[in-house]
PDB file of C-alpha atoms in Angstrom:
ATOM      1  CA  MET A   1     -17.491  -6.129   7.934  1.00 82.00           C
ATOM      2  CA  LYS A   2     -14.616  -3.698   8.376  1.00 90.00           C
ATOM      3  CA  ALA A   3     -10.887  -4.239   8.506  1.00 94.00           C
ATOM      4  CA  PRO A   4      -9.052  -3.884  11.824  1.00 97.00           C
ATOM      5  CA  ILE A   5      -7.179  -0.644  12.414  1.00 98.00           C
ATOM      6  CA  LEU A   6      -3.424  -0.261  12.772  1.00 98.00           C
ATOM      7  CA  GLU A   7      -2.419   2.574  15.067  1.00 97.00           C
ATOM      8  CA  THR A   8       1.157   3.825  15.060  1.00 96.00           C
ATOM      9  CA  PRO A   9       2.600   7.030  16.543  1.00 93.00           C
ATOM     10  CA  ARG A  10       1.954   8.844  13.231  1.00 95.00           C
ATOM     11  CA  LEU A  11      -0.861   6.956  11.563  1.00 96.00           C
ATOM     12  CA  ARG A  12      -4.250   5.337  12.058  1.00 98.00           C
ATOM     13  CA  ILE A  13      -4.920   3.156   9.017  1.00 98.00           C
ATOM     14  CA  PRO A  14      -7.242   0.244   8.152  1.00 98.00           C
ATOM     15  CA  ARG A  15      -5.119  -2.888   7.780  1.00 98.00           C
ATOM     16  CA  LEU A  16      -6.852  -3.981   4.580  1.00 98.00           C
ATOM     17  CA  GLY A  17      -7.538  -1.575   1.753  1.00 98.00           C
ATOM     18  CA  LEU A  18      -8.485  -1.553  -1.909  1.00 98.00           C
ATOM     19  CA  GLY A  19      -5.634  -1.231  -4.373  1.00 98.00           C
ATOM     20  CA  THR A  20      -6.693   0.407  -7.631  1.00 98.00           C
ATOM     21  CA  TRP A  21      -3.698  -0.097  -9.940  1.00 97.00           C
ATOM     22  CA  ALA A  22      -4.907  -0.910 -13.502  1.00 95.00           C
ATOM     23  CA  LEU A  23      -8.537  -0.033 -12.711  1.00 97.00           C
ATOM     24  CA  ARG A  24      -9.698   2.799 -14.939  1.00 97.00           C
ATOM     25  CA  GLY A  25     -12.761   4.885 -15.691  1.00 97.00           C
ATOM     26  CA  ALA A  26     -16.183   3.507 -14.829  1.00 97.00           C
ATOM     27  CA  GLU A  27     -14.671   0.228 -13.628  1.00 97.00           C
ATOM     28  CA  ALA A  28     -12.530   2.085 -11.088  1.00 98.00           C
ATOM     29  CA  GLN A  29     -15.460   4.192  -9.909  1.00 98.00           C
ATOM     30  CA  ARG A  30     -17.667   1.107  -9.450  1.00 98.00           C
ATOM     31  CA  ALA A  31     -14.873  -0.739  -7.652  1.00 98.00           C
ATOM     32  CA  VAL A  32     -14.313   2.085  -5.169  1.00 98.00           C
ATOM     33  CA  GLU A  33     -17.996   2.725  -4.551  1.00 98.00           C
ATOM     34  CA  GLY A  34     -18.696  -0.997  -4.196  1.00 98.00           C
ATOM     35  CA  ALA A  35     -15.784  -1.608  -1.838  1.00 98.00           C
ATOM     36  CA  LEU A  36     -16.838   1.238   0.410  1.00 98.00           C
ATOM     37  CA  GLY A  37     -20.355  -0.180   0.430  1.00 98.00           C
ATOM     38  CA  LEU A  38     -18.973  -3.519   1.634  1.00 97.00           C
ATOM     39  CA  GLY A  39     -17.143  -1.910   4.533  1.00 98.00           C
ATOM     40  CA  TYR A  40     -13.742  -0.971   3.134  1.00 98.00           C
ATOM     41  CA  ARG A  41     -12.464   2.330   4.492  1.00 98.00           C
ATOM     42  CA  HIS A  42      -9.029   2.452   2.873  1.00 98.00           C
ATOM     43  CA  ILE A  43      -8.474   3.268  -0.809  1.00 98.00           C
ATOM     44  CA  ASP A  44      -5.049   3.383  -2.502  1.00 98.00           C
ATOM     45  CA  THR A  45      -4.320   5.205  -5.759  1.00 98.00           C
ATOM     46  CA  ALA A  46      -1.520   7.211  -7.399  1.00 98.00           C
ATOM     47  CA  ALA A  47      -0.980   9.958  -9.940  1.00 98.00           C
ATOM     48  CA  MET A  48       0.577   7.421 -12.316  1.00 98.00           C
ATOM     49  CA  TYR A  49      -2.464   5.130 -12.198  1.00 98.00           C
ATOM     50  CA  GLY A  50      -4.492   7.546 -14.317  1.00 98.00           C
ATOM     51  CA  ASN A  51      -7.631   6.836 -12.298  1.00 98.00           C
ATOM     52  CA  GLU A  52      -7.765   9.532  -9.620  1.00 98.00           C
ATOM     53  CA  GLU A  53     -10.819  11.239 -11.117  1.00 98.00           C
ATOM     54  CA  ALA A  54     -12.671   7.922 -11.163  1.00 98.00           C
ATOM     55  CA  VAL A  55     -11.536   7.115  -7.636  1.00 98.00           C
ATOM     56  CA  GLY A  56     -12.745  10.524  -6.494  1.00 98.00           C
ATOM     57  CA  ALA A  57     -16.098   9.927  -8.179  1.00 98.00           C
ATOM     58  CA  GLY A  58     -16.381   6.609  -6.339  1.00 98.00           C
ATOM     59  CA  LEU A  59     -15.636   8.294  -3.021  1.00 98.00           C
ATOM     60  CA  ALA A  60     -18.314  10.908  -3.684  1.00 98.00           C
ATOM     61  CA  ALA A  61     -20.889   8.368  -4.843  1.00 97.00           C
ATOM     62  CA  SER A  62     -20.389   6.266  -1.708  1.00 97.00           C
ATOM     63  CA  GLY A  63     -22.143   8.876   0.407  1.00 97.00           C
ATOM     64  CA  LEU A  64     -19.599   8.442   3.188  1.00 98.00           C
ATOM     65  CA  LYS A  65     -18.079  11.358   5.037  1.00 98.00           C
ATOM     66  CA  ARG A  66     -14.587  12.170   3.832  1.00 98.00           C
ATOM     67  CA  GLU A  67     -13.172  11.789   7.334  1.00 98.00           C
ATOM     68  CA  ASP A  68     -14.416   8.182   7.439  1.00 98.00           C
ATOM     69  CA  ILE A  69     -12.212   7.140   4.492  1.00 98.00           C
ATOM     70  CA  PHE A  70      -8.436   6.669   4.494  1.00 98.00           C
ATOM     71  CA  LEU A  71      -7.100   7.765   1.091  1.00 98.00           C
ATOM     72  CA  THR A  72      -3.544   7.261  -0.166  1.00 99.00           C
ATOM     73  CA  THR A  73      -2.033   8.737  -3.312  1.00 99.00           C
ATOM     74  CA  LYS A  74       1.515   8.925  -4.635  1.00 99.00           C
ATOM     75  CA  VAL A  75       3.884  11.236  -6.532  1.00 98.00           C
ATOM     76  CA  TRP A  76       5.709   9.686  -9.498  1.00 98.00           C
ATOM     77  CA  TRP A  77       9.507   9.478  -9.567  1.00 98.00           C
ATOM     78  CA  THR A  78       9.823  12.052 -12.352  1.00 98.00           C
ATOM     79  CA  ASP A  79       8.202  14.709 -10.125  1.00 98.00           C
ATOM     80  CA  LEU A  80      10.379  14.696  -7.025  1.00 98.00           C
ATOM     81  CA  ALA A  81      11.921  18.154  -7.333  1.00 98.00           C
ATOM     82  CA  PRO A  82      10.177  20.309  -4.704  1.00 98.00           C
ATOM     83  CA  ASP A  83       8.046  22.424  -7.066  1.00 98.00           C
ATOM     84  CA  ALA A  84       7.101  19.408  -9.175  1.00 98.00           C
ATOM     85  CA  LEU A  85       6.235  17.327  -6.133  1.00 98.00           C
ATOM     86  CA  ARG A  86       3.964  20.044  -4.824  1.00 98.00           C
ATOM     87  CA  ALA A  87       2.300  20.503  -8.211  1.00 98.00           C
ATOM     88  CA  SER A  88       1.757  16.754  -8.577  1.00 98.00           C
ATOM     89  CA  ALA A  89       0.148  16.459  -5.143  1.00 98.00           C
ATOM     90  CA  GLU A  90      -2.110  19.454  -5.747  1.00 98.00           C
ATOM     91  CA  ALA A  91      -3.174  18.039  -9.119  1.00 98.00           C
ATOM     92  CA  SER A  92      -3.938  14.682  -7.491  1.00 99.00           C
ATOM     93  CA  LEU A  93      -6.143  16.313  -4.891  1.00 98.00           C
ATOM     94  CA  LYS A  94      -7.968  18.240  -7.597  1.00 98.00           C
ATOM     95  CA  ARG A  95      -8.629  15.055  -9.570  1.00 98.00           C
ATOM     96  CA  LEU A  96      -9.728  13.247  -6.410  1.00 98.00           C
ATOM     97  CA  ALA A  97     -11.997  16.178  -5.504  1.00 98.00           C
ATOM     98  CA  THR A  98     -10.728  16.251  -1.940  1.00 98.00           C
ATOM     99  CA  PRO A  99      -8.911  18.948   0.052  1.00 98.00           C
ATOM    100  CA  TYR A 100      -6.429  16.453   1.516  1.00 98.00           C
ATOM    101  CA  ALA A 101      -5.070  12.933   1.293  1.00 98.00           C
ATOM    102  CA  ASP A 102      -4.626  10.869   4.422  1.00 98.00           C
ATOM    103  CA  LEU A 103      -1.263   9.666   3.123  1.00 98.00           C
ATOM    104  CA  VAL A 104       0.960  10.985   0.316  1.00 99.00           C
ATOM    105  CA  LEU A 105       3.896   8.832  -0.745  1.00 99.00           C
ATOM    106  CA  ILE A 106       6.920   9.225  -2.976  1.00 98.00           C
ATOM    107  CA  HIS A 107       5.990   6.430  -5.398  1.00 98.00           C
ATOM    108  CA  TRP A 108       9.518   5.414  -6.438  1.00 98.00           C
ATOM    109  CA  PRO A 109      12.913   6.911  -5.650  1.00 98.00           C
ATOM    110  CA  ALA A 110      14.741   8.473  -8.597  1.00 98.00           C
ATOM    111  CA  LYS A 111      18.411   7.903  -9.297  1.00 94.00           C
ATOM    112  CA  GLY A 112      20.329  11.008  -8.312  1.00 93.00           C
ATOM    113  CA  MET A 113      17.344  12.510  -6.503  1.00 97.00           C
ATOM    114  CA  ASP A 114      17.928  15.253  -3.960  1.00 98.00           C
ATOM    115  CA  LEU A 115      16.487  13.216  -1.115  1.00 98.00           C
ATOM    116  CA  ALA A 116      16.582  16.032   1.429  1.00 98.00           C
ATOM    117  CA  ALA A 117      14.795  18.436  -0.903  1.00 98.00           C
ATOM    118  CA  SER A 118      12.119  15.899  -1.821  1.00 98.00           C
ATOM    119  CA  LEU A 119      11.500  15.003   1.807  1.00 98.00           C
ATOM    120  CA  GLY A 120      11.267  18.687   2.673  1.00 98.00           C
ATOM    121  CA  ALA A 121       8.612  19.189   0.003  1.00 98.00           C
ATOM    122  CA  LEU A 122       6.767  16.120   1.254  1.00 98.00           C
ATOM    123  CA  GLN A 123       6.781  17.439   4.809  1.00 98.00           C
ATOM    124  CA  ARG A 124       5.437  20.819   3.628  1.00 98.00           C
ATOM    125  CA  LEU A 125       2.407  19.018   2.212  1.00 98.00           C
ATOM    126  CA  LYS A 126       1.720  17.787   5.721  1.00 98.00           C
ATOM    127  CA  ALA A 127       2.410  21.142   7.325  1.00 98.00           C
ATOM    128  CA  ASP A 128       0.025  22.845   4.902  1.00 98.00           C
ATOM    129  CA  GLY A 129      -2.774  20.337   5.441  1.00 98.00           C
ATOM    130  CA  LEU A 130      -2.672  18.709   1.994  1.00 98.00           C
ATOM    131  CA  ALA A 131      -1.579  15.429   3.557  1.00 98.00           C
ATOM    132  CA  ARG A 132      -2.473  14.091   6.985  1.00 98.00           C
ATOM    133  CA  ALA A 133       0.639  11.888   6.841  1.00 98.00           C
ATOM    134  CA  VAL A 134       3.515  11.281   4.429  1.00 98.00           C
ATOM    135  CA  GLY A 135       5.761   8.388   3.512  1.00 98.00           C
ATOM    136  CA  VAL A 136       7.705   6.593   0.819  1.00 98.00           C
ATOM    137  CA  SER A 137       7.317   3.607  -1.473  1.00 98.00           C
ATOM    138  CA  ASN A 138       9.811   1.229  -3.081  1.00 98.00           C
ATOM    139  CA  PHE A 139      12.750   2.459  -1.007  1.00 98.00           C
ATOM    140  CA  PRO A 140      15.456  -0.172  -0.379  1.00 98.00           C
ATOM    141  CA  PRO A 141      16.776  -0.539   3.185  1.00 98.00           C
ATOM    142  CA  GLY A 142      19.759   1.788   2.847  1.00 97.00           C
ATOM    143  CA  LEU A 143      17.720   4.593   1.326  1.00 98.00           C
ATOM    144  CA  LEU A 144      14.931   4.221   3.879  1.00 98.00           C
ATOM    145  CA  ARG A 145      17.481   4.301   6.702  1.00 98.00           C
ATOM    146  CA  ARG A 146      18.999   7.449   5.194  1.00 98.00           C
ATOM    147  CA  ALA A 147      15.594   9.110   4.800  1.00 98.00           C
ATOM    148  CA  LEU A 148      14.693   8.352   8.399  1.00 98.00           C
ATOM    149  CA  GLY A 149      18.086   9.545   9.615  1.00 98.00           C
ATOM    150  CA  LEU A 150      17.729  12.924   7.935  1.00 98.00           C
ATOM    151  CA  GLY A 151      14.771  13.696  10.200  1.00 97.00           C
ATOM    152  CA  ILE A 152      13.277  16.053   7.614  1.00 98.00           C
ATOM    153  CA  ALA A 153       9.914  14.374   6.999  1.00 98.00           C
ATOM    154  CA  GLU A 154       7.740  12.607   9.556  1.00 98.00           C
ATOM    155  CA  ILE A 155       7.735   9.374   7.567  1.00 98.00           C
ATOM    156  CA  ALA A 156       4.728   7.345   8.665  1.00 98.00           C
ATOM    157  CA  ALA A 157       4.633   4.506   6.151  1.00 98.00           C
ATOM    158  CA  LEU A 158       6.571   2.465   3.632  1.00 98.00           C
ATOM    159  CA  GLN A 159       4.812   0.756   0.730  1.00 98.00           C
ATOM    160  CA  VAL A 160       6.584  -2.112  -1.030  1.00 98.00           C
ATOM    161  CA  GLU A 161       5.875  -5.369  -2.819  1.00 98.00           C
ATOM    162  CA  CYS A 162       5.327  -7.979  -0.138  1.00 98.00           C
ATOM    163  CA  HIS A 163       3.658 -11.403  -0.203  1.00 98.00           C
ATOM    164  CA  VAL A 164       4.210 -15.025   0.808  1.00 98.00           C
ATOM    165  CA  TYR A 165       6.994 -15.305  -1.788  1.00 98.00           C
ATOM    166  CA  LEU A 166       8.732 -12.021  -0.937  1.00 98.00           C
ATOM    167  CA  TRP A 167       9.229 -11.198   2.725  1.00 96.00           C
ATOM    168  CA  GLN A 168      11.490  -8.169   3.111  1.00 94.00           C
ATOM    169  CA  GLU A 169      12.819  -8.567   6.638  1.00 96.00           C
ATOM    170  CA  PRO A 170      15.391  -5.704   6.548  1.00 96.00           C
ATOM    171  CA  LEU A 171      12.613  -3.282   5.610  1.00 98.00           C
ATOM    172  CA  ALA A 172      10.142  -4.846   8.022  1.00 97.00           C
ATOM    173  CA  ALA A 173      12.702  -4.520  10.823  1.00 97.00           C
ATOM    174  CA  LEU A 174      13.251  -0.828  10.056  1.00 97.00           C
ATOM    175  CA  CYS A 175       9.489  -0.269  10.083  1.00 98.00           C
ATOM    176  CA  ARG A 176       9.151  -2.009  13.445  1.00 97.00           C
ATOM    177  CA  GLU A 177      12.075  -0.044  14.883  1.00 97.00           C
ATOM    178  CA  HIS A 178      10.705   3.324  13.787  1.00 97.00           C
ATOM    179  CA  GLY A 179       6.974   2.650  14.175  1.00 97.00           C
ATOM    180  CA  LEU A 180       6.157   2.794  10.465  1.00 98.00           C
ATOM    181  CA  ALA A 181       3.229   1.066   8.820  1.00 98.00           C
ATOM    182  CA  LEU A 182       4.439  -1.379   6.163  1.00 98.00           C
ATOM    183  CA  THR A 183       1.930  -1.505   3.320  1.00 98.00           C
ATOM    184  CA  ALA A 184       2.132  -4.581   1.085  1.00 98.00           C
ATOM    185  CA  TYR A 185       1.269  -4.141  -2.574  1.00 98.00           C
ATOM    186  CA  SER A 186       0.769  -7.186  -4.834  1.00 98.00           C
ATOM    187  CA  PRO A 187      -0.104  -8.971  -1.570  1.00 98.00           C
ATOM    188  CA  VAL A 188      -1.414 -12.114  -3.262  1.00 98.00           C
ATOM    189  CA  ALA A 189       1.514 -12.333  -5.731  1.00 98.00           C
ATOM    190  CA  LYS A 190      -0.719 -11.538  -8.707  1.00 96.00           C
ATOM    191  CA  ALA A 191      -2.979 -14.451  -7.748  1.00 96.00           C
ATOM    192  CA  SER A 192      -0.174 -17.018  -8.259  1.00 97.00           C
ATOM    193  CA  VAL A 193      -0.954 -18.335  -4.764  1.00 98.00           C
ATOM    194  CA  ASN A 194      -4.022 -19.991  -6.277  1.00 98.00           C
ATOM    195  CA  ASP A 195      -1.766 -22.518  -8.026  1.00 97.00           C
ATOM    196  CA  ASP A 196       0.427 -23.281  -5.008  1.00 98.00           C
ATOM    197  CA  PRO A 197      -0.256 -26.708  -3.432  1.00 98.00           C
ATOM    198  CA  VAL A 198       0.868 -25.507   0.008  1.00 98.00           C
ATOM    199  CA  MET A 199      -1.477 -22.528  -0.088  1.00 98.00           C
ATOM    200  CA  ARG A 200      -4.295 -24.654  -1.480  1.00 98.00           C
ATOM    201  CA  ALA A 201      -3.913 -27.194   1.324  1.00 98.00           C
ATOM    202  CA  ILE A 202      -4.020 -24.513   4.026  1.00 98.00           C
ATOM    203  CA  ALA A 203      -7.041 -22.917   2.350  1.00 98.00           C
ATOM    204  CA  ALA A 204      -8.899 -26.237   2.253  1.00 98.00           C
ATOM    205  CA  LYS A 205      -8.147 -26.780   5.955  1.00 98.00           C
ATOM    206  CA  HIS A 206      -9.815 -23.465   6.817  1.00 97.00           C
ATOM    207  CA  GLY A 207     -12.602 -23.576   4.233  1.00 97.00           C
ATOM    208  CA  GLY A 208     -11.204 -20.512   2.496  1.00 97.00           C
ATOM    209  CA  SER A 209      -9.152 -19.665  -0.562  1.00 98.00           C
ATOM    210  CA  PRO A 210      -5.384 -19.407  -1.160  1.00 98.00           C
ATOM    211  CA  VAL A 211      -5.825 -15.652  -1.644  1.00 98.00           C
ATOM    212  CA  GLN A 212      -7.460 -15.356   1.771  1.00 98.00           C
ATOM    213  CA  VAL A 213      -4.644 -17.381   3.322  1.00 98.00           C
ATOM    214  CA  ALA A 214      -2.051 -15.101   1.684  1.00 98.00           C
ATOM    215  CA  LEU A 215      -3.765 -12.028   3.098  1.00 98.00           C
ATOM    216  CA  ALA A 216      -4.209 -13.608   6.530  1.00 98.00           C
ATOM    217  CA  TRP A 217      -0.481 -14.391   6.616  1.00 98.00           C
ATOM    218  CA  LEU A 218       0.347 -10.745   5.941  1.00 98.00           C
ATOM    219  CA  LEU A 219      -2.135  -9.533   8.534  1.00 98.00           C
ATOM    220  CA  ALA A 220      -0.447 -11.807  11.080  1.00 98.00           C
ATOM    221  CA  GLN A 221       2.734  -9.729  10.717  1.00 97.00           C
ATOM    222  CA  GLU A 222       3.445  -6.736  12.933  1.00 95.00           C
ATOM    223  CA  ASN A 223       2.519  -3.278  11.553  1.00 95.00           C
ATOM    224  CA  LEU A 224       1.403  -4.805   8.238  1.00 98.00           C
ATOM    225  CA  VAL A 225      -1.258  -3.329   5.922  1.00 98.00           C
ATOM    226  CA  ALA A 226      -2.354  -5.035   2.674  1.00 98.00           C
ATOM    227  CA  ILE A 227      -3.980  -3.456  -0.379  1.00 98.00           C
ATOM    228  CA  PRO A 228      -5.217  -6.200  -2.733  1.00 98.00           C
ATOM    229  CA  LYS A 229      -6.769  -5.042  -5.992  1.00 97.00           C
ATOM    230  CA  SER A 230     -10.143  -6.348  -7.080  1.00 96.00           C
ATOM    231  CA  GLY A 231     -12.682  -4.809  -9.394  1.00 95.00           C
ATOM    232  CA  ARG A 232     -15.261  -7.485  -8.608  1.00 96.00           C
ATOM    233  CA  MET A 233     -17.543  -7.289  -5.588  1.00 96.00           C
ATOM    234  CA  GLU A 234     -17.118 -11.022  -4.969  1.00 96.00           C
ATOM    235  CA  GLY A 235     -13.345 -10.652  -4.855  1.00 97.00           C
ATOM    236  CA  GLN A 236     -13.564  -7.606  -2.617  1.00 98.00           C
ATOM    237  CA  ARG A 237     -15.849  -9.458  -0.220  1.00 98.00           C
ATOM    238  CA  ASP A 238     -13.552 -12.480  -0.131  1.00 97.00           C
ATOM    239  CA  ASN A 239     -10.506 -10.289   0.496  1.00 98.00           C
ATOM    240  CA  LEU A 240     -12.206  -8.481   3.340  1.00 98.00           C
ATOM    241  CA  ALA A 241     -13.204 -11.817   4.892  1.00 97.00           C
ATOM    242  CA  ALA A 242      -9.497 -12.657   5.205  1.00 98.00           C
ATOM    243  CA  CYS A 243      -9.422 -10.291   8.176  1.00 97.00           C
ATOM    244  CA  SER A 244     -11.296 -12.929  10.203  1.00 97.00           C
ATOM    245  CA  LEU A 245      -9.091 -15.865   9.166  1.00 97.00           C
ATOM    246  CA  THR A 246      -6.551 -16.908  11.806  1.00 97.00           C
ATOM    247  CA  LEU A 247      -3.691 -19.175  10.780  1.00 98.00           C
ATOM    248  CA  ASP A 248      -2.227 -21.625  13.277  1.00 98.00           C
ATOM    249  CA  ALA A 249       1.438 -22.355  13.962  1.00 98.00           C
ATOM    250  CA  ALA A 250       1.561 -25.188  11.430  1.00 98.00           C
ATOM    251  CA  ASP A 251       0.138 -22.924   8.732  1.00 98.00           C
ATOM    252  CA  MET A 252       2.647 -20.179   9.528  1.00 98.00           C
ATOM    253  CA  ALA A 253       5.526 -22.672   9.427  1.00 98.00           C
ATOM    254  CA  ALA A 254       4.417 -24.073   6.070  1.00 98.00           C
ATOM    255  CA  ILE A 255       4.238 -20.585   4.580  1.00 98.00           C
ATOM    256  CA  ALA A 256       7.571 -19.643   6.142  1.00 96.00           C
ATOM    257  CA  ALA A 257       9.140 -22.542   4.228  1.00 97.00           C
ATOM    258  CA  LEU A 258       8.031 -21.126   0.867  1.00 98.00           C
ATOM    259  CA  PRO A 259      10.653 -19.177  -1.148  1.00 96.00           C
ATOM    260  CA  LYS A 260      10.856 -15.539  -0.050  1.00 96.00           C
ATOM    261  CA  ASP A 261      12.791 -13.997  -2.945  1.00 94.00           C
ATOM    262  CA  ARG A 262      10.259 -13.971  -5.809  1.00 97.00           C
ATOM    263  CA  ARG A 263      10.024 -10.320  -6.879  1.00 97.00           C
ATOM    264  CA  LEU A 264       7.248  -9.617  -9.398  1.00 98.00           C
ATOM    265  CA  VAL A 265       7.571  -5.837  -9.792  1.00 98.00           C
ATOM    266  CA  ASN A 266      11.005  -4.700 -10.970  1.00 97.00           C
ATOM    267  CA  PRO A 267      10.871  -1.928 -13.620  1.00 97.00           C
ATOM    268  CA  GLU A 268      13.992  -0.602 -15.300  1.00 97.00           C
ATOM    269  CA  PHE A 269      13.969   2.486 -13.074  1.00 97.00           C
ATOM    270  CA  ALA A 270      13.808   0.425  -9.871  1.00 98.00           C
ATOM    271  CA  PRO A 271      16.510   1.035  -7.262  1.00 97.00           C
ATOM    272  CA  ASP A 272      19.175  -1.443  -6.247  1.00 95.00           C
ATOM    273  CA  TRP A 273      17.032  -3.509  -3.888  1.00 95.00           C
ATOM    274  CA  ALA A 274      20.028  -4.710  -1.905  1.00 89.00           C
ATOM    275  CA  ALA A 275      21.419  -1.225  -1.317  1.00 85.00           C
TER     276      ALA A 275
END
């Protein structure tokens, strides 16, 4: 089974991918190779994850052609000056053992960053063939609007925390308006959906799991991509099966009634989310 494809003016991306945050070494390599064997074609990593070499080894061991895999990596917020951004991206590609990434993102904005300069460096990665597409992650609405308004980089995607307890409509609306893919990280709210009676009831109705329901809800949204992490083949298979789960109007209404302001990822260097 393979995930459906989202096509936007600047991107063609599988709507369900494998997140690799916190997977390291041999575990990360096995997870990537196993996921690709199951039918995944979208792998998400980052310089900060410390697993790019293992991810690259998993890609190589899969036996798939590079052009058949969508690969995302990210530049950390301490490396956003143009020279540092370029060096970080080149180092990522070296660790991943690939000549290009399908998508390179600014991982987090930095306070006081020279946004125009960073976006210019990001766009040069695309122009020089190191990235097929570029984008940003963890940008609040005002900063994303500013980045888009500058017109410096062909921003194709935004990656943010998004799940049944955190729906970010201002960002989703900007993505719809500008044709961006919205990639949801922590899409199953760190598995807390498993303890939710509403999610459990919907899962029982469909013969699935709360995690599958959470992913199906995201995939029912416009321009949405989800990247759940799982190092276990069983979990990867279950996540991929969510692509074939269709929620009805009653399910969608029940999930809509859940709180939508439960942020789980909020480090000290995070931006002002309301800005």
